[in-house]
CSV table of C-alpha atoms and ligand atoms in Angstrom, one decimal:
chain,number,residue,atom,x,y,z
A,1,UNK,CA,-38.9,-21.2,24.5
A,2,UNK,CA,-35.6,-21.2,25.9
A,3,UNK,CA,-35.7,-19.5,29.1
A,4,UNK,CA,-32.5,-20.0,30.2
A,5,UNK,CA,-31.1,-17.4,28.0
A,6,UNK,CA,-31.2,-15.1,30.3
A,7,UNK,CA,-27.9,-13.2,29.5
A,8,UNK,CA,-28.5,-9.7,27.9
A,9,UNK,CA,-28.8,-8.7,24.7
A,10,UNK,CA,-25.5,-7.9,23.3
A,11,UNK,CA,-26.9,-5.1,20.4
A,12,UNK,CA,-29.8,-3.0,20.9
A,13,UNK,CA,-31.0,0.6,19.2
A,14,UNK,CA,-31.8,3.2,21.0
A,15,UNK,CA,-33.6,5.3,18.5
A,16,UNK,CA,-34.3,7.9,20.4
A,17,UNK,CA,-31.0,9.0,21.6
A,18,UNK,CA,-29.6,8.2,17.8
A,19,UNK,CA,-27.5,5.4,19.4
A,20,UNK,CA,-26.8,1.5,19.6
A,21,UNK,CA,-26.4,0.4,22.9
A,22,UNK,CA,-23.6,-2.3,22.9
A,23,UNK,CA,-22.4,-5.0,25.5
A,24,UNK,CA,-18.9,-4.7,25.4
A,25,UNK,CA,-17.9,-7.8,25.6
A,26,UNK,CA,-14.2,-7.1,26.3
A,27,UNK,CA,-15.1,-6.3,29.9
A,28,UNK,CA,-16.4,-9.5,30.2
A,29,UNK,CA,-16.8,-11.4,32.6
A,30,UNK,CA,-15.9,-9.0,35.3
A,31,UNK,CA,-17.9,-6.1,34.4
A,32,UNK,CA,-21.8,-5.8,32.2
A,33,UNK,CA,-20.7,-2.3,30.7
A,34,UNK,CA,-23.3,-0.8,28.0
A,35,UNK,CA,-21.3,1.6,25.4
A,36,UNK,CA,-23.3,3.9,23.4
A,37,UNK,CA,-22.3,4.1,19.8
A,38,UNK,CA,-23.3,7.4,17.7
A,39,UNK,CA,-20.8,7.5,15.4
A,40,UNK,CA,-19.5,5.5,11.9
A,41,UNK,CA,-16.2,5.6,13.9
A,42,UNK,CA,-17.6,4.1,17.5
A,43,UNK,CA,-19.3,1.5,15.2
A,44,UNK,CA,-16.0,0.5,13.4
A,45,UNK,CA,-13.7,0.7,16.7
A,46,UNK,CA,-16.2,-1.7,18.7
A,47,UNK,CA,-15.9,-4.0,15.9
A,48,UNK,CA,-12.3,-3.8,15.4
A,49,UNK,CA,-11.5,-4.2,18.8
A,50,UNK,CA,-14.0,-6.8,19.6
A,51,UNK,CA,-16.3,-5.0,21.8
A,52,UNK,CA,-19.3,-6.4,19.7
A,53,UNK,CA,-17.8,-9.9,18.4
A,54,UNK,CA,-18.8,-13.3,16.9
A,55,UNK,CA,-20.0,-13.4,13.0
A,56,UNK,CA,-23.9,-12.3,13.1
A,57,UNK,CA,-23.7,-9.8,15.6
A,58,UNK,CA,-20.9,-7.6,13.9
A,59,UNK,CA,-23.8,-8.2,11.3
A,60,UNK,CA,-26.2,-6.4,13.4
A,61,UNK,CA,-24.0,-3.9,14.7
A,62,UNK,CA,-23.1,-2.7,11.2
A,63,UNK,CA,-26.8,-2.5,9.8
A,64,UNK,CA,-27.9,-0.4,12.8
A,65,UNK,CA,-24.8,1.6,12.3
A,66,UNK,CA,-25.6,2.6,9.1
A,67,UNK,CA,-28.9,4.1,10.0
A,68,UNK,CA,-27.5,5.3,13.0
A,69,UNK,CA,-24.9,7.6,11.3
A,70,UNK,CA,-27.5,8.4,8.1
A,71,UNK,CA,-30.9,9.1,10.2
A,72,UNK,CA,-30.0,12.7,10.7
A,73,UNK,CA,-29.1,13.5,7.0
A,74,UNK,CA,-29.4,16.4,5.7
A,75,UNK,CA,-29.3,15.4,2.2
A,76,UNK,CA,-31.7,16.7,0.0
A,77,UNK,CA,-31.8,14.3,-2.7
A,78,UNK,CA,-31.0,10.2,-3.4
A,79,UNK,CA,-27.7,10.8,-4.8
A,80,UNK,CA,-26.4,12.7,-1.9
A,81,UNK,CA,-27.9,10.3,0.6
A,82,UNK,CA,-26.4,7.2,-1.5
A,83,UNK,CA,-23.2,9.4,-1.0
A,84,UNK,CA,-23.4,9.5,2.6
A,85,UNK,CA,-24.7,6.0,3.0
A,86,UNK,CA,-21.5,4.4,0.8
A,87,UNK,CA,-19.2,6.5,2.6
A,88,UNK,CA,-20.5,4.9,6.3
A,89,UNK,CA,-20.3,1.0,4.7
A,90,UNK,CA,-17.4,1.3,3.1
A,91,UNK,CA,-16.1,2.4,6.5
A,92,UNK,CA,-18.2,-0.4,8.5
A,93,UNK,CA,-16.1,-2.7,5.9
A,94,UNK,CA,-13.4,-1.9,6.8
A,95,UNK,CA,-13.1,-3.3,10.0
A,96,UNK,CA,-13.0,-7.3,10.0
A,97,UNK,CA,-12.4,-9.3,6.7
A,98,UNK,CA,-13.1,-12.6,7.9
A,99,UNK,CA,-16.9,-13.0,9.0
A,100,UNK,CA,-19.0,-12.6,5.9
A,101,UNK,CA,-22.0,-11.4,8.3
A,102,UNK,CA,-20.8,-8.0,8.1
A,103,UNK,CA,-20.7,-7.7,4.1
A,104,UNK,CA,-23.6,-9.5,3.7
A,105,UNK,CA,-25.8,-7.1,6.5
A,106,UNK,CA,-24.3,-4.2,5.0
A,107,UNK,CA,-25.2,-5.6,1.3
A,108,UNK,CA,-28.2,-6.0,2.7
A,109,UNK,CA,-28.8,-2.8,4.2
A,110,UNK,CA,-27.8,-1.1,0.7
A,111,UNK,CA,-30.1,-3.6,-1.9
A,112,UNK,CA,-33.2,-2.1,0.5
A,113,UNK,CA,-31.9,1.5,0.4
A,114,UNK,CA,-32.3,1.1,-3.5
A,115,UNK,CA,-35.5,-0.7,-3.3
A,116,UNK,CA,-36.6,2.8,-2.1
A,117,UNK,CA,-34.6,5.2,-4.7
A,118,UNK,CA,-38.2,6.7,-5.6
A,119,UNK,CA,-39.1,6.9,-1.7
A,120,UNK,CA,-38.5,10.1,0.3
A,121,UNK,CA,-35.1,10.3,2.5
A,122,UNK,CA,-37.1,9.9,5.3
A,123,UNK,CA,-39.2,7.1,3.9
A,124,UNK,CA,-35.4,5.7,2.6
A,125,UNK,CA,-34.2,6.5,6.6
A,126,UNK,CA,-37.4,4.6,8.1
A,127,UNK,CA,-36.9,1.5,5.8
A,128,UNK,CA,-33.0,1.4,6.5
A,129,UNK,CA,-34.3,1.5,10.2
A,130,UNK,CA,-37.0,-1.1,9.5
A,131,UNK,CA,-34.5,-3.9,7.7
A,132,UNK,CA,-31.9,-3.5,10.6
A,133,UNK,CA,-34.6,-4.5,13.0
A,134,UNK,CA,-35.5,-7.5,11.1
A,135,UNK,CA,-31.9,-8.6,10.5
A,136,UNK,CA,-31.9,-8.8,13.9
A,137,UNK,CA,-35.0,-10.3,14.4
A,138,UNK,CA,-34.5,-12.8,11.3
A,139,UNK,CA,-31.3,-14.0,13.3
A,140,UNK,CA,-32.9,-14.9,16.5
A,141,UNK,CA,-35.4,-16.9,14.7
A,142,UNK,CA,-32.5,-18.6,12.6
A,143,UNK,CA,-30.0,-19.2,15.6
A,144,UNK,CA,-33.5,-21.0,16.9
A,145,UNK,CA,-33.8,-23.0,13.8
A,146,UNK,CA,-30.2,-23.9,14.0
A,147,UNK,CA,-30.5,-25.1,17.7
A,148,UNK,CA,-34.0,-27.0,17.0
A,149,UNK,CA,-31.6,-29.1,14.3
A,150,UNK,CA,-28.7,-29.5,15.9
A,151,UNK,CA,-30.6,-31.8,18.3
A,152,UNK,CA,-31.7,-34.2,16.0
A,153,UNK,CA,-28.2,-35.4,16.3
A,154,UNK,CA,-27.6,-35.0,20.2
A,155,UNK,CA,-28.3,-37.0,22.8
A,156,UNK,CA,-29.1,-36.1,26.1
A,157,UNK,CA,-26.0,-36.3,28.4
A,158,UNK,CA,-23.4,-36.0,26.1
A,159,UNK,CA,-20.1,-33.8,26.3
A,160,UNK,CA,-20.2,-31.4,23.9
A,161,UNK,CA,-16.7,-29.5,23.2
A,162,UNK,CA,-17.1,-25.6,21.9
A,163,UNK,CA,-14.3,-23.4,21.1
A,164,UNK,CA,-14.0,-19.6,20.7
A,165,UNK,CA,-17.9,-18.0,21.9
A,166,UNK,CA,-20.5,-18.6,19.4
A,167,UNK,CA,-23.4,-18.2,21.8
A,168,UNK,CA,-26.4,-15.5,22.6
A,169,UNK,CA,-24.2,-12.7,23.3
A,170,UNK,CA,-22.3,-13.3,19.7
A,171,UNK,CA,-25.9,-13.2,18.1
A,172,UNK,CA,-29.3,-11.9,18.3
A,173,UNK,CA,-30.1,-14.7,20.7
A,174,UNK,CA,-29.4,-17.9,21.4
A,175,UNK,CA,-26.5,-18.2,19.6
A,176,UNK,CA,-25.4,-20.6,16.8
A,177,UNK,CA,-23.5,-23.4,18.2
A,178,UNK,CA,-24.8,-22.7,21.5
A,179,UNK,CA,-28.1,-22.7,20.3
A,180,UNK,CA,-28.9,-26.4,21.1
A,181,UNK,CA,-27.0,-26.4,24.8
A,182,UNK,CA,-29.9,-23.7,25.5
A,183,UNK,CA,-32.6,-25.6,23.8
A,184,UNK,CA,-31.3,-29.1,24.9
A,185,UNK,CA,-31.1,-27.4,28.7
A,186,UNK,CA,-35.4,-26.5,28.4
A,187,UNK,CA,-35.8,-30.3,27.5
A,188,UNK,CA,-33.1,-31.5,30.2
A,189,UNK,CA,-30.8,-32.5,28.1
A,190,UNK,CA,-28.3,-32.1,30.7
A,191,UNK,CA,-25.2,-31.3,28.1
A,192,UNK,CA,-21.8,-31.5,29.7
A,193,UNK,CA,-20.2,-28.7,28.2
A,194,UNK,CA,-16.3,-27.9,27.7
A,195,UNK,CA,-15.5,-24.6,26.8
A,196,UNK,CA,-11.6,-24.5,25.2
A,197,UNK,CA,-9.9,-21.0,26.4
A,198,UNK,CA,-9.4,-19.3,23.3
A,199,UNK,CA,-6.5,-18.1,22.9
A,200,UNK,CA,-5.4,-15.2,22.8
A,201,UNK,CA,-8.4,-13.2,23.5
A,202,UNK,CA,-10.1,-16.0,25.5
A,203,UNK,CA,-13.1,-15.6,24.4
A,204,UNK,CA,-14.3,-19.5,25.7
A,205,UNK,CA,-13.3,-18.6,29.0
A,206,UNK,CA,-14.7,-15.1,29.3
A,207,UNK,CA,-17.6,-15.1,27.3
A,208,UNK,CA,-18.8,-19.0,26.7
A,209,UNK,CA,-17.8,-20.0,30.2
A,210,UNK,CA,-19.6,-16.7,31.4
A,211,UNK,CA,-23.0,-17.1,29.8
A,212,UNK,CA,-23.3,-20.5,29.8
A,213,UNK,CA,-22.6,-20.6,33.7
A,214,UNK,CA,-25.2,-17.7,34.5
A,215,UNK,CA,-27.6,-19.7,32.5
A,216,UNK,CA,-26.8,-22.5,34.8
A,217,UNK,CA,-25.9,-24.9,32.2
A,218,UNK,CA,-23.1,-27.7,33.2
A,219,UNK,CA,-19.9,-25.9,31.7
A,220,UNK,CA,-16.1,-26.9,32.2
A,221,UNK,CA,-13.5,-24.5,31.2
A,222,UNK,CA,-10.2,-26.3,29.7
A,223,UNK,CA,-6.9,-24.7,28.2
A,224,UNK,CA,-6.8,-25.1,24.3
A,225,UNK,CA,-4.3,-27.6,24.8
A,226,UNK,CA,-6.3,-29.7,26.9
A,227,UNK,CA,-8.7,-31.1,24.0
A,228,UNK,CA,-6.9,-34.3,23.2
A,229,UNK,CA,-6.9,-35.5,27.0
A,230,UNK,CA,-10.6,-34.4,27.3
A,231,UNK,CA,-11.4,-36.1,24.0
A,232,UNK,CA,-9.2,-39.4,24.8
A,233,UNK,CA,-11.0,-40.0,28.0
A,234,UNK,CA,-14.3,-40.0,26.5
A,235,UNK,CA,-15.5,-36.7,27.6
A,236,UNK,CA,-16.5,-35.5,24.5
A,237,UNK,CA,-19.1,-37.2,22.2
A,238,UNK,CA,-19.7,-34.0,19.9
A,239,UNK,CA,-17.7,-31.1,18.7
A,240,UNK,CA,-19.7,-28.1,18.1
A,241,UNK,CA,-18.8,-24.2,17.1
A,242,UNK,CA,-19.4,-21.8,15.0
A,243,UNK,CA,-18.5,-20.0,12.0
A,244,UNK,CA,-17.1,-16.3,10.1
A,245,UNK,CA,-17.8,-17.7,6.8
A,246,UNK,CA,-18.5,-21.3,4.9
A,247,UNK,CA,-17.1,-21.5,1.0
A,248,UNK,CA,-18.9,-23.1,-1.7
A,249,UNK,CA,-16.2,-26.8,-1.0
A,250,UNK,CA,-17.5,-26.5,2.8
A,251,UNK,CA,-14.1,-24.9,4.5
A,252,UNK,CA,-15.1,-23.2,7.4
A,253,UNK,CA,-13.0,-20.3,8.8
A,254,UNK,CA,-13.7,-19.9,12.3
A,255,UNK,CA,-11.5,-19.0,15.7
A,256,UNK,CA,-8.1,-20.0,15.4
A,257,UNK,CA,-7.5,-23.3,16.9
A,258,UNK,CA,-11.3,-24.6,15.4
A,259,UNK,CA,-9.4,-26.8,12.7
A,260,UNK,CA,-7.0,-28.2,15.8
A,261,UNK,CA,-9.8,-29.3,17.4
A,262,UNK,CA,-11.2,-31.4,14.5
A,263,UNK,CA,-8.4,-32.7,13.4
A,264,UNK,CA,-8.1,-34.2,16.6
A,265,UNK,CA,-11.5,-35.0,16.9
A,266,UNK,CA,-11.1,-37.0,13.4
A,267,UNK,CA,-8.1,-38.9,15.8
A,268,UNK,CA,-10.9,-39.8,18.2
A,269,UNK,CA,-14.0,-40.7,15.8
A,270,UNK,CA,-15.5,-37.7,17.5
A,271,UNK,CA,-18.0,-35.8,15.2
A,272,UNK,CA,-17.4,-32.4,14.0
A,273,UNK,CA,-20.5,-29.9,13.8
A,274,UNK,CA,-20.4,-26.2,12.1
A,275,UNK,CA,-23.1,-23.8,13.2
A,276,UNK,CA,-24.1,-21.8,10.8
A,277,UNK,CA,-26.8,-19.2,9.7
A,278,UNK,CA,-27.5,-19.0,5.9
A,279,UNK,CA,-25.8,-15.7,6.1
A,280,UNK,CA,-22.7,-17.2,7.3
A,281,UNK,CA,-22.3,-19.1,3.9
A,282,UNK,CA,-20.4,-17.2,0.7
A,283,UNK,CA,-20.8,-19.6,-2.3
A,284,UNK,CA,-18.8,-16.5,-4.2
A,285,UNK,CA,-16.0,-17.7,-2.3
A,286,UNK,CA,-14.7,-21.4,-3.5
A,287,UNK,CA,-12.5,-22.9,-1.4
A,288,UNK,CA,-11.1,-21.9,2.2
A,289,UNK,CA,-8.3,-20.7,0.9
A,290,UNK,CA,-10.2,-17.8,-0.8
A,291,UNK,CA,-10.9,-16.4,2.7
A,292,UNK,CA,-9.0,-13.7,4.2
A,293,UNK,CA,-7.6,-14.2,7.5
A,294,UNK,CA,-7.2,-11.2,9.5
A,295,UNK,CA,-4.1,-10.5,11.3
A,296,UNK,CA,-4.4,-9.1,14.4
A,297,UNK,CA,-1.9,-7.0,16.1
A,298,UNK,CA,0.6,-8.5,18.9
A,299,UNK,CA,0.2,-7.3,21.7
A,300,UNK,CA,-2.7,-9.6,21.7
A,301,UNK,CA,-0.4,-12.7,22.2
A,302,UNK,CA,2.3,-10.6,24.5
A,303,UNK,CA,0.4,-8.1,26.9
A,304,UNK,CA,-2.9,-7.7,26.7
A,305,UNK,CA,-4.4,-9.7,29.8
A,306,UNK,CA,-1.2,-10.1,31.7
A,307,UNK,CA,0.1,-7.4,34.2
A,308,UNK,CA,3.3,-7.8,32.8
A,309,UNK,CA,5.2,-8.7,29.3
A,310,UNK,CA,4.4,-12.5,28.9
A,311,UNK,CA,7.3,-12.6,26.0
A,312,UNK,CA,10.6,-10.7,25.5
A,313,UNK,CA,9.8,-7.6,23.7
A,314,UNK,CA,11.5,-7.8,20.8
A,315,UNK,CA,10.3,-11.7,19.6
A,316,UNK,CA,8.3,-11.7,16.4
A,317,UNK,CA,4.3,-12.9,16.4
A,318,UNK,CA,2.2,-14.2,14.0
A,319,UNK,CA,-1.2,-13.4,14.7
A,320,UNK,CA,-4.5,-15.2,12.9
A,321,UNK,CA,-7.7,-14.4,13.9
A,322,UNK,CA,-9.1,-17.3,11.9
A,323,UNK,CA,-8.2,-20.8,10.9
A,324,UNK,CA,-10.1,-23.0,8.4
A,325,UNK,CA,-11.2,-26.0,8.9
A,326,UNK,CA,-11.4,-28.6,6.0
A,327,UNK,CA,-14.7,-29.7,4.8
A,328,UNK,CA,-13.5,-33.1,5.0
A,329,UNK,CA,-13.6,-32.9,8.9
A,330,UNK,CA,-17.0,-31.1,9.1
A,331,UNK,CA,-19.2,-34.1,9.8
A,332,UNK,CA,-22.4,-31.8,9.2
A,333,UNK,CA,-22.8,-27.8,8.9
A,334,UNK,CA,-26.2,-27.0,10.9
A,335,UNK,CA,-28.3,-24.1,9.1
A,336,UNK,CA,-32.0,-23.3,10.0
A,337,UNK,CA,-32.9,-24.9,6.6
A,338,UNK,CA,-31.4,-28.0,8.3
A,339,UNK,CA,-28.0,-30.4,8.3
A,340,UNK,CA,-26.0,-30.0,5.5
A,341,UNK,CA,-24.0,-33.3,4.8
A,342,UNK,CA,-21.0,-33.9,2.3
A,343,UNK,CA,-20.5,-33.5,-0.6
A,344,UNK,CA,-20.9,-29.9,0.8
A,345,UNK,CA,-20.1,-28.2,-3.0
A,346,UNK,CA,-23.6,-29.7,-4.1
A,347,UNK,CA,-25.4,-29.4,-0.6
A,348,UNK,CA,-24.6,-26.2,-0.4
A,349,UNK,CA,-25.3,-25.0,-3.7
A,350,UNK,CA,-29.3,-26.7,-3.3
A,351,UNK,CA,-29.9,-24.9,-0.1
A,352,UNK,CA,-30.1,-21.5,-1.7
A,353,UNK,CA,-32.4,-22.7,-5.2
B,1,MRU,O1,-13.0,-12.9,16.7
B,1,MRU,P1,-14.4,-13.3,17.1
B,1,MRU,O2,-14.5,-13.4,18.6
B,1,MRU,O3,-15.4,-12.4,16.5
B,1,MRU,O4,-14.6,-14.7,16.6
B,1,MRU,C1,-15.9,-15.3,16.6
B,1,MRU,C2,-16.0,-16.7,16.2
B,1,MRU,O5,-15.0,-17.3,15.7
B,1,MRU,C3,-17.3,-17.3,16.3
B,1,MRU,O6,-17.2,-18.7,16.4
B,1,MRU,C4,-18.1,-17.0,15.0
B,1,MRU,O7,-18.1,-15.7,14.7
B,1,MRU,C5,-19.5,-17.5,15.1
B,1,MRU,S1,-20.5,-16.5,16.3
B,1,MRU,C6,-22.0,-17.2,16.2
């Protein structure tokens, strides 16, 4: 299925040299640089600083980091193991506050660990190492899902507008939002894709213009500020991307810019679609409002990908990693359970009985 995913796999483990072997994506696209990561500290810095990016696979990254950091224990009992373990997710939770991915693998990671209290450590170590696997193997099959449902309301030709990168490299596979491109592509679909920019870190034009071009799908990089023309003269017939964390209402934080894009798509009568995994979706959080937007520092807006200064030194920035986009311009949020539809507070809520 889906052979035109060719792009690598953006977190692997590599058990026997105690390490995850991480894409970092920041090199993108001009070099394919594998990191290895040994430590609690490696782990939090490639998330921090983006290395390993887009909601489920900081997910993954932080579940193999935990048994990465607790495999060589030397504890003797539970309790000092427990110790050990809260120390390295605390850490791990420390490093983005937006996607919900990241709590809910490392939640994850500990409700196992104390499925096995009465287990030996390495028992507790091998089953830590078993539910990191399957997180990530549980997200390919889910991204899957997602992309199998999102077709049911795609047609083949269309223009599809995507923001920010929430595609194979920002997952186990496949992606979420990307997910149907690469399904629609096996069943020539022929998708005209747009890929905004992404600003500041540009993570449409180095990472969704990247892999969606070496999987030879029909993609068109545009400036963020470029959406209204493309949208105005017809090019678009579906807005699709993906998503750090859904509230109970439906609000969807995603890249900053998403909620730009559909409000103007709302302008155009152009549908809105959120892709997102189950795991993506915080009913414990009401409203968007609830969900914390991380700041990120400047130097991302004034330096970072220009040779020189690109603003005078001393001007202030305001820096959000995240916007949310009203549920009321989220024509549908696509989960491997299927399309969610307003009103999102009861939709939502039935999905997990
Ligand atoms: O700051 P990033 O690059 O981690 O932001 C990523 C996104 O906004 C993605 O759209 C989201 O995490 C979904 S990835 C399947």
């Amino acid at each position: 299925m889906a052979d035109h995913v060719t792009v690598i796999e953006s977190v692997k483990l590599d058990d026997a040299n105690d390490a995850i072997i991480l894409l970092d994506q920041t090199k993108l696209p001009n070099k394919k640089e594998f990191l290895q990561l040994k430590t609690v500290d490696d782990v939090w810095d490639a998330i921090y600083q983006l290395k390993v990016r887009g909601a489920p696979a900081i997910g993954i990254a932080a579940a193999y980091g935990i048994y990465i950091v607790t495999k060589n224990s030397t504890a003797s009992d539970f309790e000092a193991f427990y110790q050990e373990f809260k120390k390295a997710k605390e850490k791990l939770a420390s490093s983005r506050p937006t996607a919900v991915n990241l709590f809910w693998a490392l939640d994850r990671m500990e409700a196992r660990l104390m499925k096995e209290k009465e287990a030996t450590i390495s028992e507790i170590i091998r089953a830590l190492k078993n539910e990191a696997n399957l997180i990530k193997k549980e997200d390919q099959e889910v991204c899957e899902a997602i992309g199998r449902h999102a077709l049911e309301v795609l047609e083949p030709g269309w223009g599809i507008l995507t923001h920010c990168n929430a595609g194979t490299i920002a997952t186990a596979k496949y992606g979420t939002a990307l997910a149907p491109i690469y399904l629609g592509e096996e069943k020539g679909y022929d998708f005209k894709v747009f890929a905004d920019e992404t600003r500041p870190l540009l993570q449409g034009a180095r990472l969704t213009a990247w892999e969606l071009n070496e999987a030879g799908v029909d993609v068109t990089l545009i400036c963020d500020n470029m959406a209204s023309i493309v949208m105005s003269q017809k090019k678009i017939q579906a807005v699709l991307v993906g998503c750090d964390r859904v509230a109970a209402n439906g609000d969807a934080a995603n890249k900053i810019g998403t909620s730009g894009v559909a409000i103007l798509a709302k302008h155009y009568g152009i549908p809105v679609y959120v892709c997102a995994p189950m795991s993506t979706i915080d009913l414990n959080t009401e409203t968007g409002n609830d969900i914390e937007i991380e700041l990120r520092p400047e130097e991302e807006i004034k330096t970072k990908w220009y040779s020189e200064s690109m603003a005078p030194e001393q001007v202030k920035t305001y820096n959000p990693a995240f916007d949310v986009t009203d549920h009321t311009l989220i024509t549908g949020i696509i989960t491997e359970k299927g399309i969610v539809s307003p009103s999102y507070k009861e939709n939502l809520a039935k999905l997990f009985d």
